[in-house]
Short mmCIF file of C-alpha atoms in Angstrom, two decimals:
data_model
loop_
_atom_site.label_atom_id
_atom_site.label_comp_id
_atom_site.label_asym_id
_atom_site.label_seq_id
_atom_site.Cartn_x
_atom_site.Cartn_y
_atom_site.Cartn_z
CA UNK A 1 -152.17 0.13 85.10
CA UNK A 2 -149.47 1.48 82.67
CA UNK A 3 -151.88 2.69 80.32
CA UNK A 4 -153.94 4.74 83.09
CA UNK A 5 -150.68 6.51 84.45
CA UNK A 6 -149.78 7.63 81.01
CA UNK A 7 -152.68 8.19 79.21
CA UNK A 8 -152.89 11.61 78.03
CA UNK A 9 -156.39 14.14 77.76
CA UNK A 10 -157.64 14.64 74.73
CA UNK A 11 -160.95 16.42 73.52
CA UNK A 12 -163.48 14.07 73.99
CA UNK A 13 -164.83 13.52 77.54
CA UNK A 14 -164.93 9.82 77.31
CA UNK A 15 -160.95 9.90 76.30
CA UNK A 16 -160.33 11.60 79.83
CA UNK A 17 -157.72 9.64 81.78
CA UNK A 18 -159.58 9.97 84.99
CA UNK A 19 -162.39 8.47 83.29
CA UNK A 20 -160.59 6.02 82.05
CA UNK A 21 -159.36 4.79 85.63
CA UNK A 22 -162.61 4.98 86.77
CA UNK A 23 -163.68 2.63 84.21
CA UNK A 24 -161.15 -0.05 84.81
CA UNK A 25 -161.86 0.19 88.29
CA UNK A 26 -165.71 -0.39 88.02
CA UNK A 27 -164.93 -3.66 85.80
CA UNK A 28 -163.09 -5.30 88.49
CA UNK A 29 -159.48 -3.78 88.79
CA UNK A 30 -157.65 -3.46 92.09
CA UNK A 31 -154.86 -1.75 92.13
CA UNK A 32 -152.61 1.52 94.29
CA UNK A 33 -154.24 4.57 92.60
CA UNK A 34 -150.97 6.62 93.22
CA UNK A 35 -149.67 8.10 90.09
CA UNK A 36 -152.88 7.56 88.44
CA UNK A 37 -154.54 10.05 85.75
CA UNK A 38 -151.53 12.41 86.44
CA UNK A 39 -153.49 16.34 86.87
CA UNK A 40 -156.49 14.75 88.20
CA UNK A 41 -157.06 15.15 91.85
CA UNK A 42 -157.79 11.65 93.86
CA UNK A 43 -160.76 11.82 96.78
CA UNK A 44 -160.99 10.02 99.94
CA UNK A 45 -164.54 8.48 101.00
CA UNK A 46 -166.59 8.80 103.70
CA UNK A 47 -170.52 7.55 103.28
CA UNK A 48 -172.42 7.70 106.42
CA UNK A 49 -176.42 7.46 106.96
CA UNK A 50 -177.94 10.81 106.83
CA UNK A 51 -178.62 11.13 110.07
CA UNK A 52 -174.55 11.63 111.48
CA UNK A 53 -174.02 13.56 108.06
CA UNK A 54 -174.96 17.34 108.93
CA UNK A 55 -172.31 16.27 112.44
CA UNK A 56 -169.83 15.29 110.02
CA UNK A 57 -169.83 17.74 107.70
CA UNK A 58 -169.08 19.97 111.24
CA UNK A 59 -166.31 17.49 112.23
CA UNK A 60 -165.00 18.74 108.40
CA UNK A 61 -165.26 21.85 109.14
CA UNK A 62 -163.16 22.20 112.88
CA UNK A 63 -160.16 19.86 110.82
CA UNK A 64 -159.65 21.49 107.72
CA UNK A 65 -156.40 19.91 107.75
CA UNK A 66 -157.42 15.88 107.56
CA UNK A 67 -160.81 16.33 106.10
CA UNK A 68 -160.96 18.77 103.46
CA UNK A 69 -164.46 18.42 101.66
CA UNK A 70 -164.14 18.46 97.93
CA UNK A 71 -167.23 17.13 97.35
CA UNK A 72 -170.81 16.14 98.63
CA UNK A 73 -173.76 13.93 97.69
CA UNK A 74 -177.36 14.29 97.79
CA UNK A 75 -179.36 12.21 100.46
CA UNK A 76 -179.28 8.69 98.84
CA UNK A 77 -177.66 9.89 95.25
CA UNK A 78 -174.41 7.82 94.32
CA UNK A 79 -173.76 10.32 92.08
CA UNK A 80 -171.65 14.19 92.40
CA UNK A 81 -171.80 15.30 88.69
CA UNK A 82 -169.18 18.34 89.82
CA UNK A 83 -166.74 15.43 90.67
CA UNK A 84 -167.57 13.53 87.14
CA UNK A 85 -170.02 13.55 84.92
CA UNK A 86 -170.52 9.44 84.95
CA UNK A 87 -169.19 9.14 88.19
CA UNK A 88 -170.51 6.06 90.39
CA UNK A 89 -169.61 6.58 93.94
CA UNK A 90 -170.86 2.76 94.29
CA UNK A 91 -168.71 1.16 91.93
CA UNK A 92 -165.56 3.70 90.89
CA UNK A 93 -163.05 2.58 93.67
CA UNK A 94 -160.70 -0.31 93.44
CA UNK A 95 -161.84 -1.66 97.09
CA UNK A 96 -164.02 -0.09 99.60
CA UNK A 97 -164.23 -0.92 103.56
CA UNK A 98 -167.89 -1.69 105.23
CA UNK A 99 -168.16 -0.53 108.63
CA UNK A 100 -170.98 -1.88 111.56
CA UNK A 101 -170.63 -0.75 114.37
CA UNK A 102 -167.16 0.91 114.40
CA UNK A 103 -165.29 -2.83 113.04
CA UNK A 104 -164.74 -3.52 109.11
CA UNK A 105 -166.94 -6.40 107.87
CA UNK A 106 -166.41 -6.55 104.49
CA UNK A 107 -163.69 -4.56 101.70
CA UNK A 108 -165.77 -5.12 98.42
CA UNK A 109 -164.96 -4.14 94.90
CA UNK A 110 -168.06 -2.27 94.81
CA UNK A 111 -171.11 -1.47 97.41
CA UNK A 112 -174.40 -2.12 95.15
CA UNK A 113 -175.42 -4.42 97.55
CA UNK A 114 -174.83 -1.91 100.28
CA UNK A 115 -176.12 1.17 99.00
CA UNK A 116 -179.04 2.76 100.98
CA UNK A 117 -181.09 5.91 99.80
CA UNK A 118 -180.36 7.44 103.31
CA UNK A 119 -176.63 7.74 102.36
CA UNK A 120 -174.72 10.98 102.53
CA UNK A 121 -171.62 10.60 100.51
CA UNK A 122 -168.06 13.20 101.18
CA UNK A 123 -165.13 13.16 99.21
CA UNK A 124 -162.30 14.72 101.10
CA UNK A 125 -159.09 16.19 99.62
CA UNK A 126 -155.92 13.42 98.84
CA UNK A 127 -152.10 14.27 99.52
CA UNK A 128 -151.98 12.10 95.93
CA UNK A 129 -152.53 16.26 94.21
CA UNK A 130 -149.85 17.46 96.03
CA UNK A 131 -147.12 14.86 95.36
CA UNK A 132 -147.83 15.58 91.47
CA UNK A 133 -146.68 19.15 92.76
CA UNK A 134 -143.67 17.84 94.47
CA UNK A 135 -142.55 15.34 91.76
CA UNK A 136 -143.01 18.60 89.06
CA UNK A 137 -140.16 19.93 91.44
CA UNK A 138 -138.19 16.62 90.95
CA UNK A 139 -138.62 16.00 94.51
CA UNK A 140 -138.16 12.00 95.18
CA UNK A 141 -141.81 10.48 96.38
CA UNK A 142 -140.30 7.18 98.33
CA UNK A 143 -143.71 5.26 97.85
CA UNK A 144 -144.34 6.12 94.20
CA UNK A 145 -140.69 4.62 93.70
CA UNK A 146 -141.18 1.72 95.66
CA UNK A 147 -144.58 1.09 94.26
CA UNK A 148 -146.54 0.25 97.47
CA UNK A 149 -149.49 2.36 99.39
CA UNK A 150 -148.10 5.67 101.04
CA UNK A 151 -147.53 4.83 105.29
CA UNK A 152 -149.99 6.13 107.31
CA UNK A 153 -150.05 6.88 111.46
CA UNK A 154 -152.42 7.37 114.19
CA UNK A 155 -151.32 9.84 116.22
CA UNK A 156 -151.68 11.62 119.59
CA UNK A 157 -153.24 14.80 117.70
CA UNK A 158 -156.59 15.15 118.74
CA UNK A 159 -158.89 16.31 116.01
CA UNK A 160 -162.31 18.81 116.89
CA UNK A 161 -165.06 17.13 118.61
CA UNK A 162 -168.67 16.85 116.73
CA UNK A 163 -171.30 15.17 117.73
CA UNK A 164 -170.01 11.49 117.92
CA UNK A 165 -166.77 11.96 115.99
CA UNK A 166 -163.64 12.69 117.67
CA UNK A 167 -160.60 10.98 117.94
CA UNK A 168 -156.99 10.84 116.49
CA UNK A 169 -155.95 12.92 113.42
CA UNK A 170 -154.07 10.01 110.93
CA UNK A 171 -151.17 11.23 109.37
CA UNK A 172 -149.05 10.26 106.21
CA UNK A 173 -145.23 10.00 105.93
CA UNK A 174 -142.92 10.81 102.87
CA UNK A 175 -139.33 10.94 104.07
CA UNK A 176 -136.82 13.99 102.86
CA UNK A 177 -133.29 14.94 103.28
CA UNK A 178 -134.10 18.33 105.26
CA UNK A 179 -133.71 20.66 102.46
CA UNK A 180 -136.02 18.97 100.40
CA UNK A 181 -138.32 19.03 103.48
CA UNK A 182 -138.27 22.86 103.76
CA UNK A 183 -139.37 22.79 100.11
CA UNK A 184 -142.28 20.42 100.43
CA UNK A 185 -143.59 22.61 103.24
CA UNK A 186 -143.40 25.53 100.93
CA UNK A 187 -144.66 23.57 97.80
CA UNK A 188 -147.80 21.97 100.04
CA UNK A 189 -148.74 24.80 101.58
CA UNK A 190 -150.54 26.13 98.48
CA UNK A 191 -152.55 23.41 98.04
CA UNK A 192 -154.86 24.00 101.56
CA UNK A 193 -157.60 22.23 99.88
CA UNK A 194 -156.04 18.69 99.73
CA UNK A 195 -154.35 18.80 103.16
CA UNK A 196 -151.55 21.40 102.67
CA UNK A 197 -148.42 22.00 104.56
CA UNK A 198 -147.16 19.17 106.91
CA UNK A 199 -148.28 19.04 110.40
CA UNK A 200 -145.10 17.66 111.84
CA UNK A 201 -141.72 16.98 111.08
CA UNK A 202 -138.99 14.45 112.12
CA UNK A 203 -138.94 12.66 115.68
CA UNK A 204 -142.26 10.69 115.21
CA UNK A 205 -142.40 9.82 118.90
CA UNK A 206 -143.70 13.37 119.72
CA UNK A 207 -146.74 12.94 117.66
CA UNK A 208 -147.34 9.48 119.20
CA UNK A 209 -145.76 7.09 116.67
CA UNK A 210 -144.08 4.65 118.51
CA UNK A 211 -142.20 2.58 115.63
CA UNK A 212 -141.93 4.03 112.03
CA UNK A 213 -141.61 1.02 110.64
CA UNK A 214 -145.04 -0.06 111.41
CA UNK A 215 -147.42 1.73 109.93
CA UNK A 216 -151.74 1.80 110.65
CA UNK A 217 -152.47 1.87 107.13
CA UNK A 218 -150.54 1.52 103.92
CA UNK A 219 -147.00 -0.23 103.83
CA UNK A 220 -143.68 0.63 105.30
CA UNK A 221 -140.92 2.76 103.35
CA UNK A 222 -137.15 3.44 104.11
CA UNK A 223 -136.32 6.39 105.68
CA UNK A 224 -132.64 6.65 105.08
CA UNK A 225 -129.97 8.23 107.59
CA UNK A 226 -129.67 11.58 105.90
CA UNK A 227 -133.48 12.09 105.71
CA UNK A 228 -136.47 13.09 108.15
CA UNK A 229 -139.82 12.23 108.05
CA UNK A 230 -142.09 14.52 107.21
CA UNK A 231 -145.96 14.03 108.20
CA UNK A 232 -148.87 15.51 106.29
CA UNK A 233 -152.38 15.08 107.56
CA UNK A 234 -154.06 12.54 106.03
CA UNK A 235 -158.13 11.90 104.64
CA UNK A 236 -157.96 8.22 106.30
CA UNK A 237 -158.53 10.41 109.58
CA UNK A 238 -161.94 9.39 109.20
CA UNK A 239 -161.72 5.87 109.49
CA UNK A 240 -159.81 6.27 112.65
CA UNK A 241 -163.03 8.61 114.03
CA UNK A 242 -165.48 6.22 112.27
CA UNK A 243 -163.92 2.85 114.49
CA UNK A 244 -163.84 5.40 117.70
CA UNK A 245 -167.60 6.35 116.74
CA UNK A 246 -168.63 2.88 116.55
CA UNK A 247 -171.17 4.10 114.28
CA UNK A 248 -173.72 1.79 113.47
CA UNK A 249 -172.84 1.73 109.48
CA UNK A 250 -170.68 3.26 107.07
CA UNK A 251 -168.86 2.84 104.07
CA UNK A 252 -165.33 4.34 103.50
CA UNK A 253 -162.32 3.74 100.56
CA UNK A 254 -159.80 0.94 101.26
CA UNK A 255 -156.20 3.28 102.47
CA UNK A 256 -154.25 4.04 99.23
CA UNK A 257 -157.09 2.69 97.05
CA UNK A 258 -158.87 6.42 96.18
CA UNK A 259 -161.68 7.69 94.20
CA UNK A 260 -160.80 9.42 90.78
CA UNK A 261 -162.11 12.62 89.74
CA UNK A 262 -162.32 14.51 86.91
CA UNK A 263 -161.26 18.28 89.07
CA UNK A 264 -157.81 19.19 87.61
CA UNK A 265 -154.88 19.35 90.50
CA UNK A 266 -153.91 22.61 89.11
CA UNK A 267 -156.83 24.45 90.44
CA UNK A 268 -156.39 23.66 93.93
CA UNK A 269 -153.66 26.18 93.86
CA UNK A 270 -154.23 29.08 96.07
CA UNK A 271 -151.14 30.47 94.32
#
């Protein structure tokens, strides 16, 4: 994974890092996409028959905040050339989940076997382009150190109703000493496109987390005793709505394990 992390652009389109990552992860390769193709923005899945997609896309819509669309299939294309010219929404993650009937049956490498041409696919904003943002500042990332999946909650927020999805907004943690916090919120909030500015800070029992030790998704991280933790909205939201829905198929990214893209983080800068 070294060489993906540090591979620097150069002209050619086929020398792209993002590319690159994409590639490795079509042949087979399963592996934490944090710190990946650093300057490319990372997409969270959600590929639903076409038939809930014009409700979703209106679920997207009332929670900016969770489910920020940065992308959008045609009806049965695996394909988004804006997202990557050779991009392969049925092979370019490291793991994907397989939904019937709200419960995960199956986390393949790829979903060939799956794909319908009634699928709708959405990519939705990742907090993965805003961290590049915060480490730029030299701000300490706790999972990128560790070298495990970012934590992730289900909380007590209740996200906009549509159609059949509603449920809990999911939330991710990186833990601060409280200046640093008050700078993340400032350094987040100009990125509105891949979640923004935290929803919640410190005392995790207000937003419903009853132990932070235990996360929903992802893996655990230290919070030490001169730090808070500071909660950013999160694009496994869907997932959460998608088991509530108990739609009666989907397909969705494994948590941590995202989609690549070739979009540069530096353009979703409002400022």
């Amino acid at each position: 994974m070294t060489v993906l992390v540090a591979a620097q652009q150069t002209e050619t389109p086929d020398a792209l890092p993002s590319r690159k990552a994409r590639l490795a992860y079509r042949e087979g390769l399963v592996a934490s996409t944090a710190g990946v193709a650093p300057g490319y923005v990372q997409g969270n899945l959600a590929i639903l028959p076409a038939e809930y997609a014009g409700a979703f896309h209106r679920f997207c819509q009332l929670n900016p905040k969770p489910c920020p669309i940065i992308g959008m299939s045609d009806v049965g294309s695996p394909y988004i050339p804006s997202l990557g010219a050779d991009l392969d929404i049925r092979t370019d993650v490291p793991r994907y989940r397989v939904w019937r009937d709200g419960e995960v049956v199956d986390e393949p490498t790829d979903v060939k076997s799956y794909w319908r041409d009634d699928l709708v696919t959405f990519v939705l904003g990742c907090s993965f382009s805003f961290e590049e943002a915060l480490l730029e500042e030299g701000m300490p990332i706790r999972h990128i150190e560790k070298n495990v999946r970012v934590p992730m909650y289900r909380t007590n927020i209740a996200c906009g109703v549509s159609g059949p999805f509603a449920g809990p907004m999911v939330v991710s943690m990186r833990p601060f000493r409280p200046a640093d916090a008050i700078r993340a919120v400032q350094i987040t909030s100009r990125y509105p496109a891949v979640h923004g500015a935290p929803v919640h800070l410190g005392h995790p029992h207000l937003i419903g987390i009853k132990d932070i030790a235990k996360p929903d998704y992802g893996d655990p991280v230290p919070v030490a005793d001169d730090e808070i933790p500071v909660f950013w909205a999160c694009g496994v939201t869907p997932q959460s709505v998608i088991n509530a829905a108990k739609l009666p198929f989907a397909i969705t990214h494994s948590p941590g394990l995202m989609l690549v893209t070739d979009l540069k983080n530096r353009n979703m800068a409002v400022i």
